[in-house]
Every structure is written in structure tokens, then in C-alpha cells.
Amino acid sequence: MEALDLKLLRSFRRLWAQALAIALVLACGVAILLMAFGMERALGDTRDAYYERNRFADVFARATRVPDHEMGRILAIDGVRAGEARVEHYAILDLPGKVETVTGLVLSLPVNGGPFLNVPLLRSGRLPEADASDEVLVNEPFAEANGLALGDRFSANLDGNRREFRITGTVLSPEFIYTLGPGALMPDNETFGILWLPERVAEAAFDMQGAFNSLSVKLDPTARAEEVIDRIDDILAPYGGLGAHGRDLQLSDSFIDAELKQLHNTALILPPIFFGISAFLVNMVIGRIVLLERSEIGLLKALGYSNAEVCLHYLMLAGLIACLGVLIGWAAGSWLARGLAQLYAQFYEFPYLIFRTPIDAYGLSGVLALLTAGLGAAQSALAVARLAPAVAMSPPAPPRFKRNIIDRMLTRLRPSQAVMMVLRSLVRWPIRSGLSILGLSLAVSVLVASGFFQDALDEMVETSFYQANRQDAALIFSPEIPETALADVANLPGVIKAEGQFYQAAVLRNGNLSKDVSIEARRPGADLARILDADARVVEPPAGGILLSERLADQLAAQPGDTIEVEFKGGRNETHQVRVSGIVRQYFGLGAYMELDTLSALLRQAPRVTTAHLRLDHNALPELHTLLKETPSLSGLSMMTEIRQSFRDTIRQNVIIMTTVYSVIAVLITVGVAYNGARIQMSERARELASLRILGFTRAEVSFILVGETMLLALLAQPVGWLLGAGIAKLLAETSSNDIYAIPLILKPAGFATASLVVLGAALISVLVVRRRLDSLDLVQVMKTRE
Amino acid sequence: MRDVVFKTEGVTKVYDTGTQKVHALAGVDLELFTGELVVLLGPSGSGKSTLLNILGGLDHATDGRVWFRDQELTTMNDRGLTRYRRDHVGFVFQFYNLVPSLTAWENVQLVTDVARNPMPPEEALKEVGLGARMDHFPAEMSGGEQQRVAIARAIAKRPEILLCDEPTGALDSKTGVQVLEALQRINETTGTTTVVITHNAAIRQMAHRVIWFQDGKIRLVEENDTQLAPSEIEW
């Protein structure tokens, strides 16, 4: 090994603690980049391959009852490559040995075997025979969650008729990668399953002979989806069409898409922060080393090493730090990716995972880390190259402390000499002090922003799921039932109170703006499912008008008092002019609310209900479930109390993971900045501090100077960090909000305090570790060292 | 006719500190010959080190011309000067300038790694009497030993010229003698042109020629008919 390389390795070994502190910050960036890019690719590739192989449709539509012959017109639409009609209906299932009611989504299988679009992937067994009346396919996760095996039997309440079925096979479907049951907040395979029945059986059960109510369409690659959607809407309108839509509104796909977007944003936003801090730290450390090795630089040049060779020597030191960071980052990133893959396996049902080792992500993160370190070291390395050998051999001029305004102000205040030294040093290196403050404030801001997210989530869940919705369970009817039938529901065993709610699909129009919504109608004084605004006040929709959520009103540019057009879908396709009676600010959904009598009058029908919200006596639950399994036109039951609890548990669990991850990140940043800063100060000031000790200063007094400067920087970083954190939180709240929800900007003093305590604590520990070196300072040796 | 190694014509060096100009060299004309040992004498700031730096290719002259044999140093760029230093010049400094993280052997290796026709590091170290201390780090050696490592490092590339700036300046007389003896032996055995800067006028007795500097100019050039061994010099 060449002597210069030996020098490099020994320098690196001597600097190991500082190098590690920087490498860990760099590793954060590398790991997050690797994980996010790797998983985005894996998830995206898997989804694309699955969609491609199993012919996932491009456009979806539902209607009340469409005669089969209309299919010809749909297939004739320009741009439609293939189409498939089917019957789709909710059913209540009765699984052997299970007390609770389970909801199933029944889909029909075409006569001539399996579907052509949205092809279910057979995982075990076989497809049902076309003429068998008791054979069924179920989705694999449902079978597994309920311990169902091939050949097992269960019964289902299909539109009031109890039928026995035998499982002939289990499948996975590209339509149900993320499976949400009616009213559910998270996938729950135990209480919601997908059933595929032969077409003949499904049509007979739901009275759909010669007709369909669900449509999937595959488009030519060049086709324009919006045009096809409009044409399909035209054709289905007379048959209660509920509005066709593309993949973007397909429930399962939209969840996966959101996850992919989030991974993408993570890869773009977080790593640059870590790389930026790393570059600053490398700059600080290499700058100091170059200063210390000034005469060695001169010597190397005198010995005949070229400017490029000496410059490269210092770049390689930064390169070694980067290599360490890359290795740690790759290991951590791979580990994180595995953890994330497991988390995905919990929520997403893929038949396989296409995970190619993301060589380019490894490459990219490695190159970026090296560039970061190179960029950080560039300034010093170039100075090394420029340094003339004769100049390098002579000692550097002492730093110039000038008297400026701040200095005169300081003098006026007459602080102690120690305080003066601390303050002057800050003013003397304004850029370094500023960047240190910025680095530490980023650590604070990371914690403030992550704390905000938890508080905001808590607030949203509390308002929307606990205060607004207080029902123990919700019954979903399909088709809807007359409001008078609520009395029967109220008489069911264990039901203390029953309140009805009606959902009506509609298009709201204001000028050229329009939005597909589901209008919620209820009686005034509803107590179990209430409309709450963001300040948790109960709001009632006034008679004769429509109440819009703020997000929806914005999208329609509608003001209170405006008259908007309401076109009902799925039955009577009539259009009415309705006055906007108010706007309500909410966290979730695109709510449109009406008083039940007002809506019923517009629909020219006696009041009907789609959902019955229940308050229950839990002791009577088994009896209630038994009866519900026999109730006609009941298509779903949501046990809201359990759903809310499991949702909250999942959020809690995620919050704990997030808090841990972000705390580790903040601590790593703090240690990186504070430890390196203190080490550099220690090295710059060794003579000064030793002189003070010789003059009779105590260890504590000398320590004060060292600890004081770092902690002063850390303190100054707090308000900056709070502001930055609040800014990031605001940005997160704004960019994360979408059609479905708005994240409120909730900043609690406790969040700021926690962030500051963590960062100040980590900074103090870092500087105390450095301070221990003061104890072993060899006073005589230090004074003899030539600067 | 003696062989000329260095030739300078009207060399000046002006340092511009912003507020004033300092003339470190104010027109130096000089010839140095192959194989001679020259001592440069003069008070601080008389221009000795500046001239040495220019001869060694560490610094550029402000004006005037400098030749190393038939190459004109004053027209060379940084790359050319680096090449020149690497191939022809050995340096010894007052404060040894060893790399503290490298052993004696490795410090010499720094040079043999890049030189064209170096001697093995151990040979150079034996030459200065440090054959037994090759694996020691600078911090484990005395000042005299460190300076001898520096000399070993300088001669390991078999340079044509050896430039020594106050090589005994940081040493006591006894170790100073050891260092000077090493330099004289190398000069005699290898014929390396050796230039030694010193404050100590007594050292001039070991030189072939003595050049006195004052105010950036050569005041006087003396030739010694006989040279004393360093141990014979009265300090």
C-alpha cells in the first residue's frame, strides 16, 4: 500500500467517531432513498404485471338493471377493446360456528368459464361448474381469515333467500388487492369476503335474468377514457347508471396509487435534507483537517505530489466517510424495505411480489452519497489544490477578530470573559454558526412536523369517527327499505335505538363545474350519526336546501344562497335546482347533506332509508346476529365500535413506529451537528483552553466555554426549528389533503416542547462526550504544539 | 570549468500585503555548481528562505530568471514545477515536517512512491543511522532522529540537489552535529549539490562556499579551501 493511502486510512481511523456521526446522517438519506425507490418499484411492477396478466379493466360502471342487449352498444363505442357485464350484489353470510354476521360481495362468473376481464387468479381448487347451483369461489384471504377449506360449506342470505354453498376454489383478484367492506375503515378479511357464483345462480338470486348491473371495460391504448366514460354514461342513464369511472376511482387501485405516490414523495423530499446536512458536516470536518494539516499539504507538494494528487487525498477522506454512510444506509434500507414489504403483505393481497434487487436504486443512492460528500469537501479540497507550497509551509495568519456593531453591543453588556469568548466565536464564524443552527433546527423541525401529524390524525379520528358517529352498528340495505320499516329494525333484539339515513347518488352542477357525490339525507335531531363541523359543533341541514362540505363547495365554486343543479342517478334521472343553504367545514369526505323530507319530496317518493344506525345492548348480540342473517335486503352490517377500535389501534401502532423513526432521525442529525461542532471547537481552541487552565481557570470554567457555545447554538436553533417545523406541517397539511380528506393544522405546545427537549438533550450529551477530552488535555504538550 | 546546476539572473520577489510591498529578494545573480555544499547565511528576512523556495520550485519569482541546468524554472507552470520537484529536489525543513500518522519507514515511502529511481526506504534510513528505528512514529522519536528521517526522506529519491532550510534550527548542538554529519556524508559520497540555510555562522566552516545575504541581496561570497567536519566546529 502506498504511504499516502496509509495516511488516509490512519486519518480515517483517528476520525472514526466524527466520521460515524456524519455517516449515520448520510445513511438516513441513503436508506430512505433505497427503501422508497425500491418499494415504489416493487409495488408498481407487481401491480402492473398483475393488472396486465389478469386483464384489469380500465373503466368501471354500475347501474340498477341493464338489459343484456345494451352490451352490444357498449362494445361498439370507439376505443372499447373488450367489455364484460356481470351481476354484483352484497349478501349476508352465515359461516359455520361464527356468531357475527359476515358481509359478502357476490360477483357473477360468465357461463363459458372464467371472466375475460379482472381475471381471478385461482389459488386452489377449481372454478364452479356453470350449471352447479351450490358451488362458489371465495377470495383466498377471506378463506384463510375464517379457516375455510375447499369443500367447506356456508350459507348466504341472497336477497332474502337462504342458500347453501360449497367452496370449490380460492382466488385472488386484481380488483381486490385492497379490500374494504361497506362502512369499513380498514381491510378486515374476517368480516368481509368476495364470492364468485355461476352467472345463472347469481341472476336467479338477485332477479337479474337477461340483465346486468356491473360493467368492466378494457380500452384501446390510444382511446380517451373520458370520452368512453361519457358514452357509457349516456347508454346506462336510462337504467339507473351510477356514473362510469376510470381506475382512479376504483377503490382498490386508488389506495395502491396513493401508496405509490407517497413512496415517491418520500424519496424526493426526505433524502435531500439528509444529504444537505451531511454535506455541511463533511465541509466542516474536512475544512478543519485541512487547516490542521496545512504544513503536511505543503510538504506533500514539496515532495513532488501534484495539486491533483493532494486534492484527491482529501476528497478520498470524504469519500471514505461516504462509503461508510452508504454501507450503513444500504443495510438499513434493505432492512426497512423488508419491514415495509411485510406491512404491505398485511394490507395488500398480491399473488406474488416482483422484487428485483433495485440495483439502480443502490447505485443512485451510492452515487448521490459520494457526490454529497464530494460537494461538502470540494471547497476545502480546492483550497488545498490552490495552496502554494511555500505558503502552506508557513503558519496560517491568525483569524481576524474585528470589532463590529454586535461586538460593541456585547462590550456594552459587559459579560464575563468566558461568555465573551463564546459570543465572539459565534460572530467570528457567522456562516458556520448559521449552518449549525440550521442543521439543529432541522432536527427540531422533523420532530415538530411528525408530532403534528399524530395530533392532526388524532383530532380527525376523534371528530369524525367518535363524536360524529356514535352508533354501535350500521345496517346497510340494498335495495333501500321504506322508512316505516325502521320500526321493525328497532324491534330487533338488543336494539335500543335505530335511526335511518338515505343515500342518493347524484351529480351536482354549478355552471360548468360538476361533481359526482352521494347525498346523505336524515331526519333533524339525528343523534347516532351526526353532521359535525371542524369545531365539533352539530350542524343540521335546513329544510328545502342542500348543505355542502367546504371542500365540495370549493370544487363547485358554490356560495351559500347560490342555486345549484342536482341530477339524481340510479333510477329517476331527474334534474332539480336546489339552493345551497350552508357550508360546513369538515375533515373527511365530500359531504352533501339534505333533510330527508326535502330529498324525498324531490324524488317524489315516501321517505326511504339505506342505512340504519343502531345503538345496541351488547348482551343481546348473538340473538341479533342470528336474526340479521335471515333479514331480506340486508346487504351489510358494520360493527362500528369494533371497526373504530381496530382503526384506532392500527393508527396508534403506526404512530409509535413513526415517532420512533423520526426521533432516531432527529437524534442522528443533532449528534452529527453538535458532536462534530464541539470536536472542531475543541481542536481549534485546545491552546486557548489550555492557556486558560494554566492561568488558573477551573475545569468547569473551561468546560463552560466549550459546552456554552454548542448549547447556545442549540438554543438559538429552537425558535428556527419551531418555525420550520410549523412550516413543514402546514405544507404537509396542504399537500396531503385531497378530495377525500383535509388534514387540519394542529400544533400543540407539547409538540414543540418535546421536540426541543429531545434535540437539546441529544446536543448536551454530544458535547459532554467531547468535554471529557478536556480532562485529558496535556497542558504542556498543547502549548508546545506549533499551530 | 565547473558544471552549473543553478543559475539566477536578477531574481526579485515582492510580497504584497495590501498595505505595503515587501522586497524579499531585490535582484539576485548567482551560480551553484554540481557537487558543492553551499551555506547561505544572513539575518532573518534577508531573503535566504525565499531564494531556497524559488530554487526548489515551491514559489514563483516576481521578476528575473532561474535555470536548473538547461531548464528555465521561471517559465514553468505548476505542473512543470511539481514534476521538477518530484524528479530532482530533496527538501529538509527546520521543523522536520514529518507526517505524524506515518512511521519513519512510511514517511520515506511517501517519496519513494512517486520518485523515478528511488532507493529502498530502509537504505535511506540506514544512511542516516536510523536502521533500527524504522517502525517508530514521529512522536516516538527525538528531534534529531526526526530530522534524520526527514533527511532520509529527502535523499531517498537520489535527488541532484538537496535544499535544507535551517536543518539544525530546532536542535541542540549535539544532535545538530549528527544531522550535519549526515548531510556532509551524503554530499561527499553521492555528490549531491547541497544548499544549507542557517543562522549559525559557525556552520559555514563545513561548506565549499558561503553566501552572505542582507536585505534581499547577496552581500558577499566566500570560498573555503578546506572544510571542517561538523564535529570539529566550535558552536
CSV table of C-alpha atoms in Angstrom, one decimal, chain B residues 9-216:
chain,number,residue,atom,x,y,z
B,9,GLU,CA,19.6,36.4,-13.2
B,10,GLY,CA,18.1,39.5,-11.4
B,11,VAL,CA,15.7,37.4,-9.3
B,12,THR,CA,13.3,39.5,-7.3
B,13,LYS,CA,10.4,38.6,-5.0
B,14,VAL,CA,7.9,41.1,-3.8
B,15,TYR,CA,5.3,40.3,-1.2
B,16,ASP,CA,2.2,42.5,-1.5
B,17,THR,CA,0.5,42.6,1.9
B,18,GLY,CA,-2.1,45.0,0.7
B,19,THR,CA,-0.9,48.0,2.6
B,20,GLN,CA,2.8,47.7,1.7
B,21,LYS,CA,5.2,45.9,-0.6
B,22,VAL,CA,8.0,43.9,0.9
B,23,HIS,CA,11.0,43.2,-1.3
B,24,ALA,CA,12.2,39.8,0.0
B,25,LEU,CA,14.6,39.5,-2.9
B,26,ALA,CA,15.9,42.5,-4.7
B,27,GLY,CA,17.9,41.2,-7.7
B,28,VAL,CA,19.9,38.1,-7.0
B,29,ASP,CA,22.5,36.8,-9.6
B,30,LEU,CA,24.0,33.5,-8.6
B,31,GLU,CA,25.5,30.3,-9.9
B,32,LEU,CA,25.6,27.0,-8.0
B,33,PHE,CA,27.8,24.1,-9.1
B,34,THR,CA,27.4,20.4,-9.1
B,35,GLY,CA,28.6,18.6,-6.0
B,36,GLU,CA,29.2,21.6,-3.9
B,37,LEU,CA,27.9,22.2,-0.4
B,38,VAL,CA,26.8,25.8,0.0
B,39,VAL,CA,25.8,27.5,3.1
B,40,LEU,CA,23.5,30.6,3.0
B,41,LEU,CA,24.0,32.9,5.9
B,42,GLY,CA,22.2,36.1,6.9
B,43,PRO,CA,19.8,37.7,9.4
B,44,SER,CA,16.0,36.9,9.4
B,45,GLY,CA,14.2,38.4,6.5
B,46,SER,CA,17.4,38.7,4.4
B,47,GLY,CA,15.9,36.6,1.6
B,48,LYS,CA,17.6,33.2,2.1
B,49,SER,CA,14.5,31.1,2.5
B,50,THR,CA,12.7,32.9,-0.3
B,51,LEU,CA,15.6,32.1,-2.6
B,52,LEU,CA,15.6,28.5,-1.5
B,53,ASN,CA,11.9,28.2,-2.1
B,54,ILE,CA,12.3,29.6,-5.6
B,55,LEU,CA,15.2,27.3,-6.4
B,56,GLY,CA,13.2,24.3,-5.1
B,57,GLY,CA,10.2,25.2,-7.2
B,58,LEU,CA,8.0,25.9,-4.2
B,59,ASP,CA,7.5,29.6,-5.1
B,60,HIS,CA,7.5,31.8,-8.1
B,61,ALA,CA,9.9,34.7,-8.6
B,62,THR,CA,8.3,38.1,-9.2
B,63,ASP,CA,10.9,39.0,-11.7
B,64,GLY,CA,14.2,37.7,-13.1
B,65,ARG,CA,15.1,34.3,-14.4
B,66,VAL,CA,16.1,31.0,-12.9
B,67,TRP,CA,17.7,28.0,-14.6
B,68,PHE,CA,18.1,24.4,-13.4
B,69,ARG,CA,20.7,23.1,-15.8
B,70,ASP,CA,19.2,24.0,-19.2
B,71,GLN,CA,15.6,24.1,-17.9
B,72,GLU,CA,14.2,27.6,-17.1
B,73,LEU,CA,12.2,27.3,-13.8
B,74,THR,CA,10.7,30.8,-14.2
B,75,THR,CA,8.8,29.8,-17.3
B,76,MET,CA,7.4,26.6,-15.8
B,77,ASN,CA,3.7,26.2,-14.7
B,78,ASP,CA,2.6,24.4,-11.5
B,79,ARG,CA,2.5,21.1,-13.3
B,80,GLY,CA,6.1,21.5,-14.5
B,81,LEU,CA,7.4,22.6,-11.1
B,82,THR,CA,5.7,19.6,-9.5
B,83,ARG,CA,7.5,17.4,-12.0
B,84,TYR,CA,10.7,19.1,-11.3
B,85,ARG,CA,10.4,18.8,-7.5
B,86,ARG,CA,9.4,15.2,-7.8
B,87,ASP,CA,12.4,14.3,-10.0
B,88,HIS,CA,15.2,16.4,-8.9
B,89,VAL,CA,14.9,18.1,-5.5
B,90,GLY,CA,15.1,16.9,-1.9
B,91,PHE,CA,14.0,19.2,1.0
B,92,VAL,CA,14.8,19.3,4.6
B,93,PHE,CA,12.9,21.7,6.9
B,94,GLN,CA,13.6,23.3,10.3
B,95,PHE,CA,10.5,21.6,11.8
B,96,TYR,CA,11.1,18.2,10.1
B,97,ASN,CA,7.6,18.2,8.7
B,98,LEU,CA,7.1,14.5,9.1
B,99,VAL,CA,3.6,13.2,8.7
B,100,PRO,CA,2.7,12.2,12.3
B,101,SER,CA,0.4,9.3,11.3
B,102,LEU,CA,3.1,7.6,9.3
B,103,THR,CA,6.1,5.6,10.7
B,104,ALA,CA,9.7,6.6,9.8
B,105,TRP,CA,9.8,4.0,7.0
B,106,GLU,CA,6.4,5.1,5.7
B,107,ASN,CA,7.4,8.8,5.7
B,108,VAL,CA,10.3,7.9,3.5
B,109,GLN,CA,7.9,5.7,1.4
B,110,LEU,CA,5.9,8.9,0.7
B,111,VAL,CA,8.8,9.9,-1.6
B,112,THR,CA,9.8,6.5,-3.0
B,113,ASP,CA,6.1,6.0,-4.1
B,114,VAL,CA,6.4,8.9,-6.6
B,115,ALA,CA,10.1,9.1,-7.4
B,116,ARG,CA,11.6,7.8,-10.7
B,117,ASN,CA,14.6,5.9,-9.4
B,118,PRO,CA,14.4,5.8,-5.6
B,119,MET,CA,16.5,3.8,-3.2
B,120,PRO,CA,14.6,1.5,-0.8
B,121,PRO,CA,13.3,3.4,2.3
B,122,GLU,CA,15.4,1.2,4.6
B,123,GLU,CA,18.6,2.0,2.7
B,124,ALA,CA,17.9,5.7,3.1
B,125,LEU,CA,17.2,5.3,6.8
B,126,LYS,CA,20.4,3.3,7.3
B,127,GLU,CA,22.3,6.0,5.5
B,128,VAL,CA,21.2,8.4,8.3
B,129,GLY,CA,21.8,5.9,11.0
B,130,LEU,CA,18.2,5.0,11.8
B,131,GLY,CA,18.2,1.4,10.5
B,132,ALA,CA,16.9,0.3,13.9
B,133,ARG,CA,14.1,2.8,14.3
B,134,MET,CA,12.2,2.4,11.0
B,135,ASP,CA,8.9,1.3,12.6
B,136,HIS,CA,8.7,4.2,15.0
B,137,PHE,CA,6.1,7.0,14.7
B,138,PRO,CA,7.5,10.6,14.8
B,139,ALA,CA,6.1,11.1,18.3
B,140,GLU,CA,8.3,8.2,19.5
B,141,MET,CA,11.5,9.8,18.2
B,142,SER,CA,13.8,12.6,19.4
B,143,GLY,CA,14.1,15.8,17.4
B,144,GLY,CA,17.4,14.8,16.0
B,145,GLU,CA,16.0,11.4,14.9
B,146,GLN,CA,13.0,13.1,13.3
B,147,GLN,CA,15.3,15.4,11.4
B,148,ARG,CA,17.4,12.5,10.2
B,149,VAL,CA,14.2,10.8,9.0
B,150,ALA,CA,13.5,14.0,7.1
B,151,ILE,CA,16.9,13.8,5.5
B,152,ALA,CA,16.4,10.1,4.7
B,153,ARG,CA,13.2,11.1,3.0
B,154,ALA,CA,14.9,13.8,1.1
B,155,ILE,CA,17.8,11.6,-0.2
B,156,ALA,CA,15.6,8.5,-0.9
B,157,LYS,CA,14.8,9.7,-4.4
B,158,ARG,CA,18.5,10.2,-5.2
B,159,PRO,CA,18.0,13.9,-5.8
B,160,GLU,CA,20.5,16.1,-7.7
B,161,ILE,CA,20.0,18.8,-5.2
B,162,LEU,CA,19.3,18.9,-1.5
B,163,LEU,CA,17.8,22.1,-0.1
B,164,CYS,CA,17.9,22.4,3.7
B,165,ASP,CA,16.2,25.3,5.5
B,166,GLU,CA,17.6,25.6,9.0
B,167,PRO,CA,18.0,21.9,9.4
B,168,THR,CA,19.5,22.3,12.9
B,169,GLY,CA,17.4,25.3,14.0
B,170,ALA,CA,15.3,23.3,16.3
B,171,LEU,CA,18.0,21.0,17.7
B,172,ASP,CA,20.6,21.2,20.4
B,173,SER,CA,24.2,21.2,19.4
B,174,LYS,CA,24.9,17.5,19.9
B,175,THR,CA,22.0,16.3,17.7
B,176,GLY,CA,22.7,19.2,15.4
B,177,VAL,CA,26.1,17.8,14.7
B,178,GLN,CA,24.7,14.3,13.9
B,179,VAL,CA,22.3,15.9,11.4
B,180,LEU,CA,25.1,18.0,9.8
B,181,GLU,CA,27.4,15.0,9.6
B,182,ALA,CA,24.7,13.1,7.8
B,183,LEU,CA,24.3,15.9,5.3
B,184,GLN,CA,28.1,16.2,4.7
B,185,ARG,CA,28.5,12.5,4.3
B,186,ILE,CA,25.7,12.4,1.7
B,187,ASN,CA,27.3,15.3,-0.1
B,188,GLU,CA,30.7,13.6,-0.2
B,189,THR,CA,29.5,10.1,-1.1
B,190,THR,CA,26.8,11.0,-3.6
B,191,GLY,CA,28.0,14.3,-5.0
B,192,THR,CA,24.5,15.8,-4.4
B,193,THR,CA,24.6,19.6,-4.6
B,194,THR,CA,23.6,20.7,-1.1
B,195,VAL,CA,22.3,24.1,0.0
B,196,VAL,CA,22.0,24.7,3.7
B,197,ILE,CA,20.4,27.8,5.2
B,198,THR,CA,21.4,28.7,8.7
B,199,HIS,CA,21.6,31.4,11.3
B,200,ASN,CA,24.6,29.8,12.9
B,201,ALA,CA,27.7,31.4,11.3
B,202,ALA,CA,29.9,28.6,12.7
B,203,ILE,CA,28.4,26.1,10.3
B,204,ARG,CA,29.9,27.9,7.4
B,205,GLN,CA,33.2,26.1,8.1
B,206,MET,CA,31.8,22.9,6.7
B,207,ALA,CA,30.9,24.4,3.3
B,208,HIS,CA,32.7,24.7,0.0
B,209,ARG,CA,31.2,28.2,-0.5
B,210,VAL,CA,29.4,30.6,1.8
B,211,ILE,CA,27.0,33.1,0.5
B,212,TRP,CA,26.1,36.1,2.8
B,213,PHE,CA,22.6,37.7,2.4
B,214,GLN,CA,21.4,41.1,3.5
B,215,ASP,CA,18.2,43.0,2.6
B,216,GLY,CA,17.4,40.6,-0.2
